[in-house]
Every structure is written in C-alpha cells, then in structure tokens.
PDB file of C-alpha atoms in Angstrom:
ATOM      1  CA  MET A 774      -4.787 -49.713  22.609  1.00 55.00           C
ATOM      2  CA  LYS A 775      -4.971 -49.789  26.434  1.00 56.00           C
ATOM      3  CA  ASP A 776      -1.229 -49.551  26.458  1.00 63.00           C
ATOM      4  CA  ILE A 777      -1.215 -46.358  24.439  1.00 63.00           C
ATOM      5  CA  ILE A 778      -3.926 -44.727  26.512  1.00 63.00           C
ATOM      6  CA  THR A 779      -1.705 -44.932  29.591  1.00 63.00           C
ATOM      7  CA  HIS A 780       0.675 -42.634  27.704  1.00 66.00           C
ATOM      8  CA  LEU A 781      -1.913 -39.864  27.622  1.00 70.00           C
ATOM      9  CA  ASN A 782      -0.765 -37.322  30.161  1.00 72.00           C
ATOM     10  CA  PRO A 783      -3.405 -36.825  32.879  1.00 72.00           C
ATOM     11  CA  ALA A 784      -2.233 -33.213  33.260  1.00 72.00           C
ATOM     12  CA  PHE A 785      -3.781 -32.565  29.835  1.00 76.00           C
ATOM     13  CA  ASP A 786      -6.949 -34.450  30.623  1.00 72.00           C
ATOM     14  CA  HIS A 787      -9.092 -31.435  29.975  1.00 78.00           C
ATOM     15  CA  ARG A 788      -9.791 -29.532  26.798  1.00 80.00           C
ATOM     16  CA  ASN A 789      -9.097 -26.170  28.424  1.00 86.00           C
ATOM     17  CA  ARG A 790      -5.632 -27.262  29.493  1.00 88.00           C
ATOM     18  CA  LEU A 791      -4.956 -28.480  25.969  1.00 88.00           C
ATOM     19  CA  GLY A 792      -6.220 -25.105  24.781  1.00 89.00           C
ATOM     20  CA  ILE A 793      -3.855 -23.223  27.074  1.00 91.00           C
ATOM     21  CA  MET A 794      -0.904 -25.325  25.940  1.00 91.00           C
ATOM     22  CA  SER A 795      -1.864 -24.910  22.252  1.00 90.00           C
ATOM     23  CA  ILE A 796      -1.719 -21.150  22.603  1.00 89.00           C
ATOM     24  CA  LEU A 797       1.496 -21.115  24.627  1.00 90.00           C
ATOM     25  CA  VAL A 798       3.502 -23.399  22.318  1.00 88.00           C
ATOM     26  CA  VAL A 799       3.011 -21.077  19.332  1.00 85.00           C
ATOM     27  CA  ASN A 800       3.485 -17.795  21.237  1.00 83.00           C
ATOM     28  CA  ASP A 801       6.398 -16.698  23.404  1.00 80.00           C
ATOM     29  CA  TRP A 802       4.528 -15.001  26.243  1.00 85.00           C
ATOM     30  CA  VAL A 803       0.778 -14.473  26.472  1.00 86.00           C
ATOM     31  CA  ASP A 804      -0.942 -12.315  29.088  1.00 85.00           C
ATOM     32  CA  TYR A 805      -3.787 -13.494  31.262  1.00 88.00           C
ATOM     33  CA  ASN A 806      -6.524 -11.446  29.606  1.00 83.00           C
ATOM     34  CA  THR A 807      -5.607 -12.611  26.109  1.00 83.00           C
ATOM     35  CA  LEU A 808      -5.793 -16.235  27.284  1.00 87.00           C
ATOM     36  CA  LYS A 809      -9.132 -15.563  28.916  1.00 87.00           C
ATOM     37  CA  GLU A 810     -10.484 -14.011  25.750  1.00 82.00           C
ATOM     38  CA  LEU A 811      -9.147 -16.670  23.368  1.00 84.00           C
ATOM     39  CA  LEU A 812     -10.488 -19.535  25.487  1.00 86.00           C
ATOM     40  CA  SER A 813     -13.682 -17.730  26.605  1.00 84.00           C
ATOM     41  CA  LEU A 814     -13.209 -18.875  30.192  1.00 84.00           C
ATOM     42  CA  THR A 815     -14.205 -17.374  33.530  1.00 87.00           C
ATOM     43  CA  ASP A 816     -11.497 -16.096  35.870  1.00 87.00           C
ATOM     44  CA  GLY A 817     -11.832 -18.918  38.394  1.00 87.00           C
ATOM     45  CA  ASN A 818     -11.809 -21.580  35.716  1.00 88.00           C
ATOM     46  CA  LEU A 819      -8.778 -20.246  33.875  1.00 91.00           C
ATOM     47  CA  ALA A 820      -6.828 -19.602  37.081  1.00 90.00           C
ATOM     48  CA  SER A 821      -7.306 -23.159  38.318  1.00 90.00           C
ATOM     49  CA  HIS A 822      -6.156 -24.689  35.026  1.00 91.00           C
ATOM     50  CA  LEU A 823      -3.154 -22.373  34.896  1.00 92.00           C
ATOM     51  CA  LYS A 824      -2.271 -23.307  38.481  1.00 92.00           C
ATOM     52  CA  ALA A 825      -2.442 -27.015  37.652  1.00 90.00           C
ATOM     53  CA  LEU A 826      -0.131 -26.603  34.659  1.00 91.00           C
ATOM     54  CA  GLU A 827       2.208 -24.397  36.672  1.00 92.00           C
ATOM     55  CA  LEU A 828       2.482 -27.002  39.428  1.00 91.00           C
ATOM     56  CA  GLN A 829       3.586 -29.525  36.807  1.00 88.00           C
ATOM     57  CA  ASP A 830       6.236 -27.033  35.627  1.00 91.00           C
ATOM     58  CA  PHE A 831       4.643 -27.088  32.169  1.00 92.00           C
ATOM     59  CA  ILE A 832       4.186 -23.338  32.112  1.00 92.00           C
ATOM     60  CA  ALA A 833       6.197 -20.467  33.549  1.00 92.00           C
ATOM     61  CA  VAL A 834       4.677 -17.317  35.035  1.00 92.00           C
ATOM     62  CA  ARG A 835       6.111 -13.837  34.712  1.00 90.00           C
ATOM     63  CA  LYS A 836       4.771 -10.809  36.524  1.00 89.00           C
ATOM     64  CA  LYS A 837       5.629  -7.308  35.455  1.00 83.00           C
ATOM     65  CA  PHE A 838       4.215  -3.825  35.611  1.00 82.00           C
ATOM     66  CA  VAL A 839       2.817  -2.100  32.537  1.00 78.00           C
ATOM     67  CA  GLY A 840       2.604   1.464  33.757  1.00 79.00           C
ATOM     68  CA  ARG A 841       0.932   1.058  37.113  1.00 82.00           C
ATOM     69  CA  LYS A 842      -0.981  -2.098  36.304  1.00 81.00           C
ATOM     70  CA  PRO A 843       0.486  -5.470  37.158  1.00 84.00           C
ATOM     71  CA  GLN A 844       0.449  -7.838  34.205  1.00 84.00           C
ATOM     72  CA  THR A 845       0.881 -11.591  34.426  1.00 89.00           C
ATOM     73  CA  THR A 846       2.143 -13.395  31.364  1.00 89.00           C
ATOM     74  CA  TYR A 847       2.502 -17.106  30.767  1.00 92.00           C
ATOM     75  CA  GLY A 848       4.843 -19.146  28.613  1.00 91.00           C
ATOM     76  CA  ALA A 849       5.392 -22.852  27.958  1.00 90.00           C
ATOM     77  CA  THR A 850       8.495 -24.386  29.534  1.00 91.00           C
ATOM     78  CA  ALA A 851      10.748 -26.843  27.695  1.00 91.00           C
ATOM     79  CA  ALA A 852       9.246 -29.634  29.808  1.00 90.00           C
ATOM     80  CA  GLY A 853       5.747 -28.396  28.949  1.00 90.00           C
ATOM     81  CA  ARG A 854       6.500 -28.371  25.234  1.00 90.00           C
ATOM     82  CA  ALA A 855       7.948 -31.890  25.374  1.00 90.00           C
ATOM     83  CA  ALA A 856       4.987 -33.220  27.354  1.00 89.00           C
ATOM     84  CA  PHE A 857       2.497 -31.520  25.025  1.00 88.00           C
ATOM     85  CA  LYS A 858       4.228 -32.947  21.981  1.00 88.00           C
ATOM     86  CA  ALA A 859       4.246 -36.437  23.510  1.00 88.00           C
ATOM     87  CA  HIS A 860       0.544 -36.044  24.250  1.00 86.00           C
ATOM     88  CA  LEU A 861      -0.174 -35.060  20.655  1.00 85.00           C
ATOM     89  CA  ASP A 862       1.873 -38.008  19.376  1.00 86.00           C
ATOM     90  CA  THR A 863      -0.208 -40.323  21.543  1.00 85.00           C
ATOM     91  CA  LEU A 864      -3.454 -38.802  20.315  1.00 82.00           C
ATOM     92  CA  GLU A 865      -2.236 -39.241  16.778  1.00 83.00           C
ATOM     93  CA  ALA A 866      -1.370 -42.895  17.403  1.00 83.00           C
ATOM     94  CA  LEU A 867      -4.787 -43.517  18.951  1.00 81.00           C
ATOM     95  CA  LEU A 868      -6.569 -41.960  16.005  1.00 81.00           C
ATOM     96  CA  HIS A 869      -4.435 -43.969  13.647  1.00 81.00           C
ATOM     97  CA  ILE A 870      -5.406 -47.210  15.378  1.00 82.00           C
ATOM     98  CA  ALA A 871      -9.062 -46.178  15.442  1.00 77.00           C
ATOM     99  CA  ARG A 872      -9.001 -45.495  11.722  1.00 77.00           C
ATOM    100  CA  GLU A 873      -7.373 -48.842  10.931  1.00 76.00           C
ATOM    101  CA  GLY A 874      -9.979 -50.526  13.127  1.00 71.00           C
ATOM    102  CA  GLU A 875     -12.732 -48.951  11.061  1.00 66.00           C
ATOM    103  CA  LEU A 876     -11.177 -50.209   7.857  1.00 58.00           C
ATOM    104  CA  ASP A 877     -11.126 -53.834   9.045  1.00 55.00           C
TER     105      ASP A 877
ATOM    106  CA  MET B 136     -15.871 -44.731  18.481  1.00 52.00           C
ATOM    107  CA  ASN B 137     -17.067 -41.990  20.780  1.00 70.00           C
ATOM    108  CA  GLU B 138     -13.580 -41.310  22.122  1.00 71.00           C
ATOM    109  CA  THR B 139     -12.186 -40.921  18.634  1.00 75.00           C
ATOM    110  CA  GLN B 140     -14.793 -38.256  17.912  1.00 79.00           C
ATOM    111  CA  GLN B 141     -13.823 -36.498  21.102  1.00 77.00           C
ATOM    112  CA  TYR B 142     -10.101 -36.552  20.305  1.00 77.00           C
ATOM    113  CA  LEU B 143     -10.796 -35.255  16.816  1.00 81.00           C
ATOM    114  CA  ALA B 144     -12.879 -32.422  18.251  1.00 81.00           C
ATOM    115  CA  HIS B 145     -10.056 -31.560  20.677  1.00 80.00           C
ATOM    116  CA  LEU B 146      -7.519 -31.532  17.879  1.00 83.00           C
ATOM    117  CA  ALA B 147      -9.655 -29.274  15.709  1.00 84.00           C
ATOM    118  CA  GLU B 148     -10.133 -26.884  18.601  1.00 83.00           C
ATOM    119  CA  MET B 149      -6.418 -26.819  19.364  1.00 84.00           C
ATOM    120  CA  ARG B 150      -5.563 -26.110  15.761  1.00 84.00           C
ATOM    121  CA  ALA B 151      -8.025 -23.214  15.702  1.00 83.00           C
ATOM    122  CA  LEU B 152      -6.567 -21.767  18.910  1.00 84.00           C
ATOM    123  CA  MET B 153      -3.027 -21.976  17.553  1.00 84.00           C
ATOM    124  CA  GLU B 154      -4.046 -20.163  14.381  1.00 79.00           C
ATOM    125  CA  ARG B 155      -6.138 -17.550  16.110  1.00 80.00           C
ATOM    126  CA  SER B 156      -3.507 -16.757  18.749  1.00 80.00           C
ATOM    127  CA  SER B 157      -0.483 -16.550  16.477  1.00 79.00           C
ATOM    128  CA  ARG B 158      -1.744 -15.150  13.184  1.00 81.00           C
ATOM    129  CA  PHE B 159      -3.491 -11.915  12.410  1.00 81.00           C
ATOM    130  CA  LEU B 160      -6.524 -13.203  10.532  1.00 81.00           C
ATOM    131  CA  SER B 161      -8.540 -10.002  10.221  1.00 82.00           C
ATOM    132  CA  LEU B 162      -6.557  -8.597   7.305  1.00 86.00           C
ATOM    133  CA  SER B 163      -9.235  -7.599   4.819  1.00 91.00           C
ATOM    134  CA  GLY B 164      -9.010  -8.284   1.103  1.00 91.00           C
ATOM    135  CA  LEU B 165     -10.576  -4.880   0.509  1.00 94.00           C
ATOM    136  CA  SER B 166      -7.403  -3.332   1.970  1.00 94.00           C
ATOM    137  CA  GLY B 167      -5.560  -4.860  -0.969  1.00 94.00           C
ATOM    138  CA  VAL B 168      -8.115  -3.648  -3.513  1.00 96.00           C
ATOM    139  CA  TRP B 169      -7.906  -0.130  -2.069  1.00 96.00           C
ATOM    140  CA  ALA B 170      -4.084  -0.196  -2.073  1.00 95.00           C
ATOM    141  CA  GLY B 171      -4.219  -1.211  -5.734  1.00 96.00           C
ATOM    142  CA  ILE B 172      -6.514   1.693  -6.611  1.00 96.00           C
ATOM    143  CA  CYS B 173      -4.200   4.131  -4.784  1.00 95.00           C
ATOM    144  CA  ALA B 174      -1.206   2.720  -6.652  1.00 94.00           C
ATOM    145  CA  LEU B 175      -2.973   3.077 -10.026  1.00 95.00           C
ATOM    146  CA  ALA B 176      -3.727   6.716  -9.185  1.00 95.00           C
ATOM    147  CA  GLY B 177      -0.075   7.217  -8.181  1.00 94.00           C
ATOM    148  CA  ALA B 178       1.150   5.643 -11.414  1.00 92.00           C
ATOM    149  CA  GLY B 179      -1.249   7.923 -13.304  1.00 93.00           C
ATOM    150  CA  ALA B 180       0.265  10.927 -11.536  1.00 92.00           C
ATOM    151  CA  VAL B 181       3.787   9.838 -12.493  1.00 91.00           C
ATOM    152  CA  TYR B 182       2.773   9.368 -16.161  1.00 89.00           C
ATOM    153  CA  ALA B 183       1.137  12.803 -16.072  1.00 89.00           C
ATOM    154  CA  TYR B 184       4.219  14.352 -14.517  1.00 88.00           C
ATOM    155  CA  LEU B 185       6.418  12.830 -17.226  1.00 86.00           C
ATOM    156  CA  ASP B 186       3.858  13.629 -19.924  1.00 85.00           C
ATOM    157  CA  MET B 187       3.923  10.017 -21.059  1.00 83.00           C
ATOM    158  CA  LEU B 188       1.587   7.111 -21.699  1.00 82.00           C
ATOM    159  CA  PRO B 189       2.179   3.510 -20.594  1.00 83.00           C
ATOM    160  CA  LEU B 190       4.237   1.412 -23.012  1.00 79.00           C
ATOM    161  CA  SER B 191       5.405   4.428 -24.990  1.00 76.00           C
ATOM    162  CA  ALA B 192       9.043   5.500 -25.130  1.00 67.00           C
ATOM    163  CA  THR B 193       9.008   8.262 -27.706  1.00 67.00           C
ATOM    164  CA  ASP B 194      11.537  10.575 -26.048  1.00 67.00           C
ATOM    165  CA  GLY B 195      13.719   7.878 -24.558  1.00 75.00           C
ATOM    166  CA  TYR B 196      12.994   5.863 -21.433  1.00 82.00           C
ATOM    167  CA  TYR B 197      10.903   7.330 -18.631  1.00 83.00           C
ATOM    168  CA  TYR B 198      13.870   7.609 -16.297  1.00 84.00           C
ATOM    169  CA  GLU B 199      15.882   9.539 -18.870  1.00 78.00           C
ATOM    170  CA  LYS B 200      12.966  11.872 -19.318  1.00 80.00           C
ATOM    171  CA  ALA B 201      12.541  12.192 -15.546  1.00 79.00           C
ATOM    172  CA  ILE B 202      15.997  13.678 -15.080  1.00 82.00           C
ATOM    173  CA  ARG B 203      15.166  16.408 -17.611  1.00 81.00           C
ATOM    174  CA  THR B 204      11.703  17.154 -16.250  1.00 80.00           C
ATOM    175  CA  VAL B 205      10.728  20.007 -13.971  1.00 81.00           C
ATOM    176  CA  LYS B 206       6.974  20.340 -13.614  1.00 83.00           C
ATOM    177  CA  TRP B 207       4.449  21.515 -11.018  1.00 88.00           C
ATOM    178  CA  GLY B 208       7.362  23.409  -9.433  1.00 80.00           C
ATOM    179  CA  MET B 209       9.213  20.214  -8.573  1.00 83.00           C
ATOM    180  CA  ASP B 210      12.145  18.268  -9.933  1.00 86.00           C
ATOM    181  CA  TYR B 211      11.528  14.561 -10.470  1.00 86.00           C
ATOM    182  CA  LYS B 212      12.976  13.507  -7.116  1.00 86.00           C
ATOM    183  CA  ARG B 213      10.579  15.664  -5.117  1.00 88.00           C
ATOM    184  CA  ALA B 214       7.685  14.665  -7.355  1.00 90.00           C
ATOM    185  CA  PHE B 215       8.402  10.911  -7.094  1.00 90.00           C
ATOM    186  CA  VAL B 216       8.887  11.003  -3.320  1.00 92.00           C
ATOM    187  CA  LEU B 217       5.759  13.138  -2.828  1.00 93.00           C
ATOM    188  CA  ILE B 218       3.607  10.839  -4.996  1.00 94.00           C
ATOM    189  CA  ALA B 219       5.019   7.739  -3.282  1.00 92.00           C
ATOM    190  CA  LEU B 220       4.248   9.154   0.169  1.00 93.00           C
ATOM    191  CA  LEU B 221       0.708  10.135  -0.840  1.00 95.00           C
ATOM    192  CA  VAL B 222       0.086   6.630  -2.212  1.00 95.00           C
ATOM    193  CA  LEU B 223       1.520   5.047   0.942  1.00 94.00           C
ATOM    194  CA  VAL B 224      -0.535   7.191   3.326  1.00 95.00           C
ATOM    195  CA  THR B 225      -3.869   6.806   1.493  1.00 96.00           C
ATOM    196  CA  ALA B 226      -3.310   3.067   0.970  1.00 95.00           C
ATOM    197  CA  LEU B 227      -2.468   2.583   4.665  1.00 93.00           C
ATOM    198  CA  ALA B 228      -5.412   4.668   5.843  1.00 95.00           C
ATOM    199  CA  GLY B 229      -7.846   2.628   3.737  1.00 94.00           C
ATOM    200  CA  GLY B 230      -6.127  -0.595   4.763  1.00 92.00           C
ATOM    201  CA  ILE B 231      -6.542   0.239   8.435  1.00 93.00           C
ATOM    202  CA  PHE B 232     -10.184   1.172   7.863  1.00 94.00           C
ATOM    203  CA  PHE B 233     -11.171  -2.065   6.078  1.00 92.00           C
ATOM    204  CA  THR B 234      -9.146  -4.278   8.405  1.00 91.00           C
ATOM    205  CA  THR B 235     -10.561  -2.654  11.550  1.00 91.00           C
ATOM    206  CA  ARG B 236     -14.034  -3.123  10.133  1.00 91.00           C
ATOM    207  CA  LYS B 237     -13.427  -6.812   9.429  1.00 88.00           C
ATOM    208  CA  ALA B 238     -11.937  -7.354  12.902  1.00 87.00           C
ATOM    209  CA  ARG B 239     -14.969  -5.709  14.518  1.00 86.00           C
ATOM    210  CA  ARG B 240     -17.307  -7.942  12.533  1.00 84.00           C
ATOM    211  CA  GLN B 241     -15.316 -11.002  13.600  1.00 77.00           C
ATOM    212  CA  GLY B 242     -15.314  -9.796  17.187  1.00 75.00           C
ATOM    213  CA  MET B 243     -11.508  -9.816  17.271  1.00 75.00           C
ATOM    214  CA  LYS B 244      -8.991  -7.247  18.434  1.00 77.00           C
ATOM    215  CA  VAL B 245      -7.085  -5.240  15.820  1.00 83.00           C
ATOM    216  CA  TRP B 246      -4.189  -4.196  18.002  1.00 83.00           C
ATOM    217  CA  ASP B 247      -2.844  -7.312  19.682  1.00 76.00           C
ATOM    218  CA  GLY B 248       0.265  -9.456  19.674  1.00 76.00           C
ATOM    219  CA  SER B 249      -0.431 -10.971  16.263  1.00 80.00           C
ATOM    220  CA  SER B 250      -1.029  -7.678  14.425  1.00 85.00           C
ATOM    221  CA  LYS B 251       2.030  -6.103  16.083  1.00 86.00           C
ATOM    222  CA  ARG B 252       4.205  -9.016  15.003  1.00 85.00           C
ATOM    223  CA  MET B 253       2.822  -8.827  11.456  1.00 88.00           C
ATOM    224  CA  LEU B 254       3.431  -5.076  11.188  1.00 91.00           C
ATOM    225  CA  TRP B 255       6.953  -5.356  12.581  1.00 93.00           C
ATOM    226  CA  ALA B 256       7.788  -8.181  10.148  1.00 92.00           C
ATOM    227  CA  ILE B 257       6.564  -6.011   7.253  1.00 94.00           C
ATOM    228  CA  ALA B 258       8.012  -2.728   8.511  1.00 94.00           C
ATOM    229  CA  VAL B 259      11.661  -3.790   8.727  1.00 96.00           C
ATOM    230  CA  PRO B 260      12.256  -4.812   5.074  1.00 96.00           C
ATOM    231  CA  LEU B 261       9.961  -2.008   3.915  1.00 95.00           C
ATOM    232  CA  ALA B 262      11.852   0.700   5.822  1.00 95.00           C
ATOM    233  CA  ALA B 263      15.166  -0.690   4.580  1.00 97.00           C
ATOM    234  CA  GLY B 264      13.786  -0.570   1.031  1.00 96.00           C
ATOM    235  CA  GLY B 265      12.595   3.001   1.502  1.00 94.00           C
ATOM    236  CA  VAL B 266      16.031   4.203   2.587  1.00 96.00           C
ATOM    237  CA  PHE B 267      17.641   2.141  -0.180  1.00 97.00           C
ATOM    238  CA  CYS B 268      15.478   3.917  -2.777  1.00 95.00           C
ATOM    239  CA  LEU B 269      16.229   7.338  -1.301  1.00 93.00           C
ATOM    240  CA  ALA B 270      19.923   6.509  -1.751  1.00 95.00           C
ATOM    241  CA  LEU B 271      19.253   5.527  -5.395  1.00 94.00           C
ATOM    242  CA  LEU B 272      17.648   8.925  -5.960  1.00 91.00           C
ATOM    243  CA  ARG B 273      20.529  10.616  -4.138  1.00 92.00           C
ATOM    244  CA  TRP B 274      22.939   9.132  -6.702  1.00 93.00           C
ATOM    245  CA  ASP B 275      20.630   9.916  -9.630  1.00 90.00           C
ATOM    246  CA  LEU B 276      19.712   6.328 -10.408  1.00 92.00           C
ATOM    247  CA  PRO B 277      15.924   6.692 -10.938  1.00 90.00           C
ATOM    248  CA  ALA B 278      15.824   3.691 -13.279  1.00 92.00           C
ATOM    249  CA  LEU B 279      16.463   1.335 -10.355  1.00 95.00           C
ATOM    250  CA  VAL B 280      13.853   2.819  -7.998  1.00 94.00           C
ATOM    251  CA  ALA B 281      10.652   1.242  -9.381  1.00 94.00           C
ATOM    252  CA  PRO B 282      11.988  -2.348  -9.555  1.00 96.00           C
ATOM    253  CA  SER B 283      13.653  -1.957  -6.149  1.00 97.00           C
ATOM    254  CA  THR B 284      10.393  -0.909  -4.483  1.00 96.00           C
ATOM    255  CA  LEU B 285       8.793  -4.073  -5.898  1.00 96.00           C
ATOM    256  CA  VAL B 286      11.577  -6.328  -4.625  1.00 97.00           C
ATOM    257  CA  PHE B 287      11.628  -4.852  -1.106  1.00 97.00           C
ATOM    258  CA  TYR B 288       7.835  -4.766  -0.852  1.00 96.00           C
ATOM    259  CA  GLY B 289       7.696  -8.408  -1.939  1.00 96.00           C
ATOM    260  CA  LEU B 290      10.277  -9.377   0.675  1.00 97.00           C
ATOM    261  CA  ALA B 291       8.272  -7.476   3.309  1.00 96.00           C
ATOM    262  CA  LEU B 292       5.110  -9.378   2.366  1.00 95.00           C
ATOM    263  CA  VAL B 293       6.825 -12.773   2.406  1.00 96.00           C
ATOM    264  CA  ASN B 294       8.198 -11.931   5.849  1.00 94.00           C
ATOM    265  CA  GLY B 295       4.865 -10.637   7.136  1.00 92.00           C
ATOM    266  CA  SER B 296       2.882 -13.569   5.706  1.00 91.00           C
ATOM    267  CA  LYS B 297       4.185 -15.771   8.532  1.00 87.00           C
ATOM    268  CA  HIS B 298       2.003 -13.760  10.886  1.00 86.00           C
ATOM    269  CA  THR B 299      -1.160 -13.390   8.810  1.00 87.00           C
ATOM    270  CA  LEU B 300      -3.162 -15.102   6.059  1.00 86.00           C
ATOM    271  CA  ARG B 301      -0.844 -17.328   4.063  1.00 84.00           C
ATOM    272  CA  ASP B 302      -2.101 -15.980   0.722  1.00 89.00           C
ATOM    273  CA  VAL B 303      -0.012 -12.865   1.316  1.00 92.00           C
ATOM    274  CA  GLU B 304       3.092 -14.950   0.671  1.00 93.00           C
ATOM    275  CA  PHE B 305       2.094 -15.639  -2.956  1.00 94.00           C
ATOM    276  CA  LEU B 306       1.483 -11.941  -3.528  1.00 95.00           C
ATOM    277  CA  GLY B 307       4.940 -11.243  -2.069  1.00 96.00           C
ATOM    278  CA  LEU B 308       6.626 -13.800  -4.319  1.00 97.00           C
ATOM    279  CA  THR B 309       4.948 -12.343  -7.412  1.00 97.00           C
ATOM    280  CA  GLU B 310       6.034  -8.826  -6.445  1.00 97.00           C
ATOM    281  CA  ILE B 311       9.635 -10.027  -6.037  1.00 97.00           C
ATOM    282  CA  ALA B 312       9.527 -11.748  -9.440  1.00 97.00           C
ATOM    283  CA  LEU B 313       8.170  -8.605 -11.121  1.00 97.00           C
ATOM    284  CA  GLY B 314      10.823  -6.471  -9.415  1.00 97.00           C
ATOM    285  CA  LEU B 315      13.654  -8.757 -10.450  1.00 97.00           C
ATOM    286  CA  ALA B 316      12.348  -8.818 -14.029  1.00 96.00           C
ATOM    287  CA  GLY B 317      12.207  -5.032 -13.879  1.00 95.00           C
ATOM    288  CA  LEU B 318      15.889  -4.851 -12.954  1.00 95.00           C
ATOM    289  CA  PHE B 319      16.677  -6.497 -16.304  1.00 96.00           C
ATOM    290  CA  TYR B 320      14.070  -4.554 -18.305  1.00 93.00           C
ATOM    291  CA  LEU B 321      14.628  -1.088 -16.886  1.00 91.00           C
ATOM    292  CA  GLY B 322      12.641   0.599 -19.647  1.00 87.00           C
ATOM    293  CA  ASN B 323       9.436  -1.151 -18.514  1.00 89.00           C
ATOM    294  CA  GLY B 324       9.939  -0.273 -14.855  1.00 89.00           C
ATOM    295  CA  LEU B 325       6.842   1.914 -14.581  1.00 91.00           C
ATOM    296  CA  GLU B 326       4.592  -0.615 -16.290  1.00 92.00           C
ATOM    297  CA  LEU B 327       5.852  -3.412 -14.027  1.00 95.00           C
ATOM    298  CA  TRP B 328       5.391  -1.155 -10.989  1.00 95.00           C
ATOM    299  CA  THR B 329       1.823  -0.394 -12.057  1.00 95.00           C
ATOM    300  CA  THR B 330       1.161  -4.099 -12.575  1.00 95.00           C
ATOM    301  CA  GLY B 331       2.678  -5.111  -9.226  1.00 95.00           C
ATOM    302  CA  PHE B 332       1.302  -2.408  -6.969  1.00 95.00           C
ATOM    303  CA  GLY B 333      -1.893  -1.709  -8.883  1.00 95.00           C
ATOM    304  CA  LEU B 334      -3.298  -4.714 -10.705  1.00 96.00           C
ATOM    305  CA  LEU B 335      -1.904  -7.479  -8.492  1.00 96.00           C
ATOM    306  CA  HIS B 336      -3.201  -5.815  -5.332  1.00 95.00           C
ATOM    307  CA  ILE B 337      -6.659  -5.542  -6.833  1.00 96.00           C
ATOM    308  CA  VAL B 338      -6.674  -9.122  -8.136  1.00 96.00           C
ATOM    309  CA  TYR B 339      -5.260 -10.702  -4.944  1.00 94.00           C
ATOM    310  CA  GLY B 340      -7.337  -8.435  -2.719  1.00 94.00           C
ATOM    311  CA  ALA B 341     -10.575  -9.297  -4.507  1.00 95.00           C
ATOM    312  CA  TRP B 342      -9.660 -12.987  -4.461  1.00 93.00           C
ATOM    313  CA  MET B 343      -8.955 -12.901  -0.706  1.00 91.00           C
ATOM    314  CA  TYR B 344     -12.127 -10.928  -0.107  1.00 92.00           C
ATOM    315  CA  PHE B 345     -14.307 -13.517  -1.817  1.00 90.00           C
ATOM    316  CA  LYS B 346     -12.392 -16.361  -0.169  1.00 88.00           C
ATOM    317  CA  TYR B 347     -12.562 -15.148   3.451  1.00 85.00           C
ATOM    318  CA  GLU B 348     -15.345 -12.566   3.639  1.00 80.00           C
ATOM    319  CA  PRO B 349     -18.382 -14.096   1.963  1.00 70.00           C
TER     320      PRO B 349
END
C-alpha cells in the first residue's frame, strides 16, 4: 500500500486542485469566473491553485478580449490529462485495496 | 480507514463537478409537459382545419384531404406551417420560463457554456429537419411531413441529451421509433405525431419533474 501511495501525484494533493482538473478534463476551455463559481473559491485561493497547476504544465492559460474586458480561460494540457488519469487510477487502486482489507 | 473516507469524498466531489460543469442540469420537466400541451392544441387545430377526428379516415387519408382543403383563408401548406410555428414558439416560451425558474431555484446560471452547447446540439438537426419538411411541402408530399418531424426531433434530442439530463435520450429514441413507424403507416401520421409530440412530452416531462424536482 505504501508503494501505491508514492504514485499519488503531490501536485493534486489538494481537493481544490482535483476540482479544477475535474472541470477542465470534461470542458475544452473554462473562464476564470466560471471556475470560481463552480468551486466556490476566493480569488486568492483559486489563483494560487491555478498557478501551481500551470507551473506543472498541467493546465494552459489563454487570454483574450471579450469586447473591452480581458477574459482568461483555462484548459487541461495533454500532460495534465495523463497525470490526472494516473492519479485517479491510483486512487481507484487504493480504494480497491482498502475494500479488500475490510473483507478479510 | 480515515483516508479511504477522504478519497471517497474527493471522488464524489469530483464527479459532481464534472457533471455540473459539463451538463445543463436545470432543464425542467414542466417544460416537457407544457410542450406536450402546446402540441396537443396544435394537433387539435390541424384536425379542425381538416374537419376530421383522430383515427377516422372517412374521406381518404388526412394528407389527401389536406391537398383539397382551403379553410380560414389558407391552403394547407400555409395552415400547417403557421400552426407548427405557433406550437414551436409557445412551447419554447414556456420551456424557457420553467427552465429559468428551476435554474434560479437551484442557484445556477441559465445561459452558460453547458446550456449553449445543449441548444446548439439540438438546433442543428432540428433546423435541418425544418428545411427538409419545407422541401417536402414544396414538392407536395404532406404525407411525409409528420413522420419526418418526429424523426428529426428525435435525432435532435438524442444529440442534445449528451449535454443535459440523460433521460432526454430515451425520449429522443422513442420519437425516432414513432417517426420511422409513421413512414410505413402514412395514414396514421397525425395520430403518431400527436402521440410523440403531445402525450410522450407530457408523460416524460411529468416523470422527469417528479424525479428531479421533488
């Protein structure tokens, strides 16, 4: 079990980061305010998690103008998707082991 | 197993976020019930225009009668298109009303990425079907119009269901089945149309209402 835990990606070691990735893997591009609303986070909190994921190259950032307002949208990169999937696989394996343990 | 509990909670939360961000979940069952009522009224208007009753074919099939009919100052093409547009507009208006109300109660946005994607997915097959039916009328093939509207509407729902409540897919499949049956039983086209657009909407809409909006 220890062995599997080391596979859990520390970049996702926070429920809000998992939340961000969950939204971005099922949507192409999502703007900042929608993310904020869906996750019910404060600006500072969301920005720091987005920055962390961006530094890992798990998400890509796109800035554009809608009328006169700048709009920032975020999308998952291929690397981000792969890492997120691996993380989910690990979680699944851990839960599987835990369930078998309970049965014994 | 405290960690297990925590992982399970994370997974549940992630699943909810995926659903909420990608599907339009505020579609109200009452929209369906209202659309069904509008369709029944529309079918009633068509029967009145043709001076017929459901399941009766005294003077030949309804579409044969339609070609001979001029009533209320309109030939059958104008009458059918006008009735169809009235049904569409009133059904949509009610649908928007009930769905906006449900979204407000849920504290969700009505006009966001998920509702736009749903509407676009529905609009494309529906618009194609609309033009297709206008062409059928252009070539004086009224018999094929009613079953064709069912088929195209069903395809639109199946397409749109990927972006909203999954139940819509079953409604779509039933509409397609009714439409295809109608293409083989042309004489019962109006009855099948009334069943598909009227009764099925009311039944599915009420079912969805009691399932999601207790």
